[in-house]
């Protein structure tokens, strides 16, 4: 059996790495299974730092579709064309697509048109905001998929409400936890962190276009964070346009102490994992970072009014503040004072998700 694993962007590799290792382990034990890792982008993609695949302990993709495009509609068409050629030239028994990108949807459509079994990892994830392009992608991918690999019962309920057959739904757990558990003892302390004490700093990450587009409100949010951090440094490993926008905002804040908000180039996976695991708290707009915070028991504030990973709020250490600067400031003050709710690990965050996925595929 040959499984094609499709990654559309850097975060996907963090989730597919455990599947690659699980396939390799099954193959080493004599099972008739192999994989091909396909990346929608190019080998010289600047978001793929040199250390990424070493950090994740997997080989780089065997296939690059070399689609580099900012317009999502054009990207969808180009990925469909390139991936169709790949499937026509390479025998494939099943395709696994991850998350909710335009490239993920494109690969899913082509897979179904080629009559190949399609599996969606992290299925049943919804924001219930149909204005979001990713929400449309999720609906399309789940609707096409033969196998819906979900993280928990909440996602199962969503899938069944939308008409998915129970025979298609498999509760495999949270794949991100496989990667976290695998790398727990491999995290690397960044050299610059020798100047800081553990648990005596906050971490800030930012990626959402909506937050970056509203410069005035983002400025208010950063001011609220700094003012309520009570001198505790906020470390922000940012890249590209995000770093430029935040740097411009910091320059416009009068009397800002350089040590109170520290911009730093983006870090490799193992270094970033160490940074967040040893922080007093995290402020982010990333669902993955919020999940990691729950796993590590680190207080987390999410800059959104909803999360596709609601278990991080109901059970874990995450709290939602939307884009409300005042509420953000109040929550940062609580975080710094250590007045945070206790958190626990949701069900099936046990690090065996990839094993379940590969076993299911081999039994079909």
Short mmCIF file of C-alpha atoms in Angstrom, two decimals:
data_model
loop_
_atom_site.label_atom_id
_atom_site.label_comp_id
_atom_site.label_asym_id
_atom_site.label_seq_id
_atom_site.Cartn_x
_atom_site.Cartn_y
_atom_site.Cartn_z
CA UNK A 1 0.00 0.00 0.00
CA UNK A 2 1.34 3.44 -0.93
CA UNK A 3 0.03 6.42 1.05
CA UNK A 4 0.46 9.91 -0.38
CA UNK A 5 0.72 12.54 2.38
CA UNK A 6 0.11 16.10 1.18
CA UNK A 7 1.48 19.14 3.02
CA UNK A 8 0.38 22.58 1.86
CA UNK A 9 2.38 24.82 4.21
CA UNK A 10 4.98 24.64 6.98
CA UNK A 11 2.55 23.93 9.88
CA UNK A 12 1.33 20.82 8.06
CA UNK A 13 4.73 19.16 8.42
CA UNK A 14 4.45 19.31 12.21
CA UNK A 15 1.25 17.26 11.94
CA UNK A 16 2.31 14.79 9.25
CA UNK A 17 5.72 13.99 10.75
CA UNK A 18 4.23 11.41 13.17
CA UNK A 19 2.42 9.69 10.28
CA UNK A 20 5.68 9.43 8.33
CA UNK A 21 7.37 7.84 11.36
CA UNK A 22 4.41 5.50 11.93
CA UNK A 23 4.53 4.31 8.31
CA UNK A 24 8.28 3.79 8.50
CA UNK A 25 7.86 1.83 11.74
CA UNK A 26 5.15 -0.39 10.22
CA UNK A 27 7.32 -0.99 7.15
CA UNK A 28 10.30 -1.90 9.35
CA UNK A 29 8.10 -4.53 11.01
CA UNK A 30 7.33 -6.17 7.70
CA UNK A 31 4.02 -4.50 6.86
CA UNK A 32 3.30 -3.84 3.18
CA UNK A 33 3.06 -0.06 3.39
CA UNK A 34 5.05 2.93 2.14
CA UNK A 35 4.53 6.66 1.75
CA UNK A 36 5.31 9.63 -0.46
CA UNK A 37 5.43 13.09 1.09
CA UNK A 38 4.28 15.78 -1.34
CA UNK A 39 4.67 19.52 -0.72
CA UNK A 40 2.57 22.02 -2.65
CA UNK A 41 5.29 24.66 -2.53
CA UNK A 42 8.92 24.78 -3.61
CA UNK A 43 12.12 23.43 -2.12
CA UNK A 44 13.43 26.96 -1.48
CA UNK A 45 10.28 28.12 0.36
CA UNK A 46 11.63 30.67 2.91
CA UNK A 47 9.20 29.46 5.60
CA UNK A 48 10.90 26.04 5.62
CA UNK A 49 13.93 26.76 7.78
CA UNK A 50 16.97 24.57 7.20
CA UNK A 51 16.55 22.80 10.54
CA UNK A 52 12.86 21.91 10.16
CA UNK A 53 13.12 18.34 8.91
CA UNK A 54 16.04 17.54 11.21
CA UNK A 55 14.01 18.89 14.12
CA UNK A 56 11.02 16.75 13.16
CA UNK A 57 13.22 13.70 12.46
CA UNK A 58 11.76 13.08 9.01
CA UNK A 59 13.18 13.26 5.49
CA UNK A 60 12.24 16.27 3.32
CA UNK A 61 9.40 15.78 0.81
CA UNK A 62 10.14 13.46 -2.09
CA UNK A 63 7.94 15.59 -4.36
CA UNK A 64 7.52 19.37 -4.68
CA UNK A 65 4.63 20.69 -6.78
CA UNK A 66 6.42 24.07 -6.98
CA UNK A 67 3.27 26.18 -6.76
CA UNK A 68 4.13 29.67 -5.53
CA UNK A 69 1.15 32.01 -5.68
CA UNK A 70 -0.56 34.50 -3.36
CA UNK A 71 -3.98 34.55 -5.03
CA UNK A 72 -5.91 31.65 -3.49
CA UNK A 73 -7.99 30.92 -6.58
CA UNK A 74 -4.94 30.78 -8.81
CA UNK A 75 -3.13 28.66 -6.23
CA UNK A 76 -6.05 26.20 -6.12
CA UNK A 77 -6.00 25.77 -9.89
CA UNK A 78 -2.23 25.36 -10.09
CA UNK A 79 -2.12 22.79 -7.27
CA UNK A 80 -4.98 20.84 -8.90
CA UNK A 81 -3.13 20.72 -12.21
CA UNK A 82 0.23 19.73 -10.69
CA UNK A 83 -1.22 17.16 -8.28
CA UNK A 84 -3.33 15.59 -11.00
CA UNK A 85 -0.18 14.98 -13.04
CA UNK A 86 1.48 13.43 -10.01
CA UNK A 87 -1.38 11.00 -9.31
CA UNK A 88 -1.61 9.99 -12.97
CA UNK A 89 2.09 9.12 -12.99
CA UNK A 90 2.37 7.45 -9.57
CA UNK A 91 0.36 4.52 -8.21
CA UNK A 92 -1.37 5.70 -5.04
CA UNK A 93 -3.78 3.78 -2.81
CA UNK A 94 -4.76 6.56 -0.42
CA UNK A 95 -4.17 10.29 -0.02
CA UNK A 96 -4.04 12.04 3.36
CA UNK A 97 -4.66 15.79 3.36
CA UNK A 98 -4.17 17.97 6.43
CA UNK A 99 -6.11 20.91 7.85
CA UNK A 100 -7.88 23.51 5.71
CA UNK A 101 -5.66 25.33 3.23
CA UNK A 102 -6.60 26.13 -0.37
CA UNK A 103 -3.88 23.70 -1.47
CA UNK A 104 -5.42 21.03 0.80
CA UNK A 105 -8.81 21.50 -0.83
CA UNK A 106 -7.24 21.39 -4.29
CA UNK A 107 -5.50 18.08 -3.53
CA UNK A 108 -8.75 16.67 -2.10
CA UNK A 109 -10.75 17.52 -5.23
CA UNK A 110 -8.17 15.94 -7.54
CA UNK A 111 -7.92 12.82 -5.38
CA UNK A 112 -11.67 12.21 -5.64
CA UNK A 113 -11.70 12.86 -9.37
CA UNK A 114 -9.00 10.22 -9.76
CA UNK A 115 -11.08 7.70 -7.79
CA UNK A 116 -8.50 7.36 -4.99
CA UNK A 117 -9.42 6.95 -1.31
CA UNK A 118 -9.24 10.33 0.46
CA UNK A 119 -8.55 10.82 4.18
CA UNK A 120 -8.83 14.16 5.98
CA UNK A 121 -6.76 14.70 9.10
CA UNK A 122 -8.26 17.03 11.69
CA UNK A 123 -11.71 16.63 10.18
CA UNK A 124 -14.87 18.10 11.71
CA UNK A 125 -13.10 21.35 12.63
CA UNK A 126 -15.32 24.42 12.28
CA UNK A 127 -15.39 28.13 13.10
CA UNK A 128 -19.02 28.42 11.86
CA UNK A 129 -18.02 31.61 10.02
CA UNK A 130 -18.78 30.95 6.36
CA UNK A 131 -17.07 34.25 5.41
CA UNK A 132 -13.73 32.62 6.20
CA UNK A 133 -12.12 30.99 3.14
CA UNK A 134 -10.75 28.23 5.36
CA UNK A 135 -14.25 27.37 6.57
CA UNK A 136 -15.33 26.79 2.97
CA UNK A 137 -12.24 24.63 2.45
CA UNK A 138 -13.14 22.52 5.51
CA UNK A 139 -16.67 21.94 4.32
CA UNK A 140 -15.51 20.89 0.86
CA UNK A 141 -12.74 18.59 2.12
CA UNK A 142 -14.91 16.87 4.72
CA UNK A 143 -17.70 16.46 2.19
CA UNK A 144 -15.38 14.72 -0.26
CA UNK A 145 -13.44 12.55 2.17
CA UNK A 146 -13.87 8.80 2.51
CA UNK A 147 -12.21 8.83 5.93
CA UNK A 148 -12.67 11.59 8.50
CA UNK A 149 -9.91 11.46 11.12
CA UNK A 150 -11.13 13.58 14.04
CA UNK A 151 -9.46 14.79 17.22
CA UNK A 152 -12.43 14.19 19.53
CA UNK A 153 -16.15 13.76 20.08
CA UNK A 154 -16.93 17.42 19.39
CA UNK A 155 -15.61 17.09 15.86
CA UNK A 156 -17.53 13.82 15.46
CA UNK A 157 -20.77 15.59 16.36
CA UNK A 158 -20.12 18.30 13.78
CA UNK A 159 -19.39 15.75 11.07
CA UNK A 160 -22.55 13.73 11.79
CA UNK A 161 -24.72 16.87 11.91
CA UNK A 162 -23.48 17.72 8.43
CA UNK A 163 -24.48 14.30 7.13
CA UNK A 164 -21.29 12.25 7.29
CA UNK A 165 -21.84 8.52 7.62
CA UNK A 166 -20.70 7.10 10.95
CA UNK A 167 -18.67 4.48 9.09
CA UNK A 168 -16.46 7.28 7.72
CA UNK A 169 -15.63 8.87 11.08
CA UNK A 170 -12.65 7.75 13.16
CA UNK A 171 -11.73 9.40 16.46
CA UNK A 172 -7.95 9.13 16.28
CA UNK A 173 -6.98 11.92 18.70
CA UNK A 174 -4.85 15.03 18.40
CA UNK A 175 -1.96 14.47 15.98
CA UNK A 176 -0.10 17.53 17.28
CA UNK A 177 0.39 15.72 20.58
CA UNK A 178 2.31 12.96 18.83
CA UNK A 179 4.87 15.53 17.71
CA UNK A 180 5.00 17.25 21.10
CA UNK A 181 5.51 14.01 23.02
CA UNK A 182 8.12 12.77 20.55
CA UNK A 183 10.14 15.97 20.92
CA UNK A 184 9.58 16.65 24.61
CA UNK A 185 13.14 15.77 25.60
CA UNK A 186 14.66 17.19 22.41
CA UNK A 187 13.67 20.84 22.86
CA UNK A 188 16.55 23.30 22.50
CA UNK A 189 17.02 26.37 24.65
CA UNK A 190 17.70 29.33 22.33
CA UNK A 191 21.06 30.95 23.05
CA UNK A 192 19.53 34.40 23.60
CA UNK A 193 17.35 33.01 26.42
CA UNK A 194 20.38 32.87 28.75
CA UNK A 195 19.51 36.51 29.50
CA UNK A 196 16.05 35.57 30.82
CA UNK A 197 14.74 33.50 33.72
CA UNK A 198 12.32 30.66 33.08
CA UNK A 199 8.67 31.58 33.76
CA UNK A 200 9.66 35.26 33.90
CA UNK A 201 8.70 36.24 30.36
CA UNK A 202 5.70 36.15 28.02
CA UNK A 203 5.63 34.94 24.41
CA UNK A 204 3.69 36.72 21.65
CA UNK A 205 2.95 35.27 18.20
CA UNK A 206 0.87 36.79 15.42
CA UNK A 207 -0.23 35.71 11.97
CA UNK A 208 -3.89 36.59 11.26
CA UNK A 209 -4.33 39.01 8.37
CA UNK A 210 -7.35 40.65 10.03
CA UNK A 211 -5.25 41.65 13.04
CA UNK A 212 -2.40 42.96 10.91
CA UNK A 213 -4.79 44.93 8.68
CA UNK A 214 -6.25 46.95 11.58
CA UNK A 215 -3.07 48.75 12.59
CA UNK A 216 -4.72 51.10 15.08
CA UNK A 217 -6.33 48.30 17.06
CA UNK A 218 -3.19 46.20 16.92
CA UNK A 219 -1.31 49.18 18.35
CA UNK A 220 -3.85 49.40 21.18
CA UNK A 221 -3.49 45.69 21.86
CA UNK A 222 0.31 45.83 22.01
CA UNK A 223 0.14 48.86 24.34
CA UNK A 224 -2.29 46.98 26.60
CA UNK A 225 0.03 43.96 26.69
CA UNK A 226 3.09 46.03 27.59
CA UNK A 227 1.31 48.16 30.20
CA UNK A 228 -0.17 45.16 31.99
CA UNK A 229 2.92 42.96 31.80
CA UNK A 230 4.28 45.05 34.68
CA UNK A 231 7.81 45.05 33.32
CA UNK A 232 7.84 41.35 32.43
CA UNK A 233 9.46 41.08 28.97
CA UNK A 234 7.30 40.04 26.02
CA UNK A 235 9.33 38.02 23.52
CA UNK A 236 7.94 38.00 19.98
CA UNK A 237 9.60 35.65 17.44
CA UNK A 238 8.06 36.96 14.22
CA UNK A 239 8.89 36.75 10.52
CA UNK A 240 8.35 38.67 7.30
CA UNK A 241 5.53 41.17 6.97
CA UNK A 242 4.29 40.51 10.50
CA UNK A 243 7.65 41.52 11.96
CA UNK A 244 7.68 44.68 9.82
CA UNK A 245 4.19 45.74 10.91
CA UNK A 246 4.89 45.15 14.61
CA UNK A 247 8.27 46.89 14.40
CA UNK A 248 6.57 49.95 12.91
CA UNK A 249 3.99 49.99 15.69
CA UNK A 250 6.66 49.71 18.40
CA UNK A 251 8.47 52.71 16.89
CA UNK A 252 5.30 54.78 17.32
CA UNK A 253 4.78 53.95 21.01
CA UNK A 254 6.29 56.76 23.12
CA UNK A 255 8.65 55.91 25.99
CA UNK A 256 8.60 52.19 25.21
CA UNK A 257 11.44 50.41 26.98
CA UNK A 258 13.31 48.17 24.49
CA UNK A 259 13.43 45.38 27.09
CA UNK A 260 9.64 45.32 27.54
CA UNK A 261 8.84 44.06 24.03
CA UNK A 262 11.60 42.08 22.32
CA UNK A 263 11.27 41.35 18.60
CA UNK A 264 13.28 38.31 17.56
CA UNK A 265 13.67 36.48 14.26
CA UNK A 266 11.48 33.41 13.93
CA UNK A 267 12.85 30.29 15.62
CA UNK A 268 13.19 26.67 14.57
CA UNK A 269 10.62 24.17 15.80
CA UNK A 270 12.61 22.81 18.76
CA UNK A 271 13.74 26.25 19.92
CA UNK A 272 10.25 27.71 19.67
CA UNK A 273 8.92 24.69 21.56
CA UNK A 274 11.37 25.35 24.40
CA UNK A 275 10.50 29.06 24.46
CA UNK A 276 6.75 28.47 24.84
CA UNK A 277 7.08 25.53 27.25
CA UNK A 278 9.05 27.63 29.76
CA UNK A 279 7.08 30.89 29.52
CA UNK A 280 4.88 32.47 32.18
CA UNK A 281 2.21 32.76 29.51
CA UNK A 282 1.51 33.00 25.78
CA UNK A 283 -0.48 35.52 23.72
CA UNK A 284 -1.23 34.19 20.24
CA UNK A 285 -3.70 33.94 17.37
CA UNK A 286 -2.61 30.40 16.53
CA UNK A 287 -4.74 27.37 17.33
CA UNK A 288 -1.68 25.12 17.21
CA UNK A 289 0.20 27.27 19.72
CA UNK A 290 -2.85 27.24 22.01
CA UNK A 291 -2.95 23.44 21.82
CA UNK A 292 0.75 23.26 22.69
CA UNK A 293 0.16 25.60 25.64
CA UNK A 294 -2.57 23.30 26.97
CA UNK A 295 -0.25 20.31 26.62
CA UNK A 296 2.50 22.15 28.54
CA UNK A 297 0.11 23.59 31.15
CA UNK A 298 1.12 27.15 30.18
CA UNK A 299 -1.52 29.94 30.43
CA UNK A 300 -2.59 31.10 26.96
CA UNK A 301 -4.57 34.04 25.58
CA UNK A 302 -5.98 33.68 22.05
CA UNK A 303 -6.60 36.87 20.05
CA UNK A 304 -9.86 35.70 18.56
CA UNK A 305 -13.53 35.44 19.54
CA UNK A 306 -13.68 31.72 18.70
CA UNK A 307 -11.39 28.75 18.37
CA UNK A 308 -11.63 25.63 16.27
CA UNK A 309 -9.98 23.87 19.22
CA UNK A 310 -12.61 24.56 21.88
CA UNK A 311 -11.22 21.82 24.14
CA UNK A 312 -8.25 24.12 24.84
CA UNK A 313 -10.73 26.54 26.47
CA UNK A 314 -13.14 24.08 28.11
CA UNK A 315 -10.47 21.76 29.48
CA UNK A 316 -7.11 23.38 28.82
CA UNK A 317 -5.31 26.60 29.68
CA UNK A 318 -6.61 28.78 26.84
CA UNK A 319 -8.85 31.89 27.10
CA UNK A 320 -10.40 33.92 24.26
CA UNK A 321 -10.27 37.72 24.23
CA UNK A 322 -11.24 38.50 20.64
CA UNK A 323 -9.63 41.72 19.44
CA UNK A 324 -10.57 43.65 22.59
CA UNK A 325 -7.50 45.57 23.81
CA UNK A 326 -8.98 46.29 27.24
CA UNK A 327 -9.91 42.66 27.88
CA UNK A 328 -6.51 41.59 26.61
CA UNK A 329 -4.83 43.91 29.11
CA UNK A 330 -6.92 42.53 31.98
CA UNK A 331 -6.06 38.95 31.06
CA UNK A 332 -2.34 39.74 30.70
CA UNK A 333 -2.39 41.24 34.20
CA UNK A 334 -3.96 38.03 35.55
CA UNK A 335 -1.40 35.97 33.68
CA UNK A 336 1.51 37.91 35.13
CA UNK A 337 0.07 37.66 38.66
CA UNK A 338 -0.26 33.90 38.29
CA UNK A 339 -4.05 33.99 38.71
CA UNK A 340 -4.91 31.51 35.97
CA UNK A 341 -7.38 28.67 35.75
CA UNK A 342 -6.06 25.10 36.09
CA UNK A 343 -5.89 23.07 32.90
CA UNK A 344 -5.95 19.39 32.02
CA UNK A 345 -5.27 17.23 28.96
CA UNK A 346 -8.28 16.43 26.75
CA UNK A 347 -9.07 12.85 25.80
CA UNK A 348 -6.76 11.04 23.36
CA UNK A 349 -3.90 13.51 23.63
CA UNK A 350 -1.77 10.44 24.23
CA UNK A 351 0.70 10.59 21.35
CA UNK A 352 -0.68 7.53 19.51
CA UNK A 353 -2.80 9.25 16.88
CA UNK A 354 -0.50 8.44 13.96
CA UNK A 355 -0.40 4.75 14.94
CA UNK A 356 -4.21 4.65 14.84
CA UNK A 357 -4.33 6.36 11.44
CA UNK A 358 -1.84 4.01 9.79
CA UNK A 359 -3.53 0.94 11.31
CA UNK A 360 -6.94 2.06 10.00
CA UNK A 361 -5.57 2.65 6.50
CA UNK A 362 -3.86 -0.76 6.39
CA UNK A 363 -7.04 -2.54 7.51
CA UNK A 364 -9.24 -1.08 4.75
#
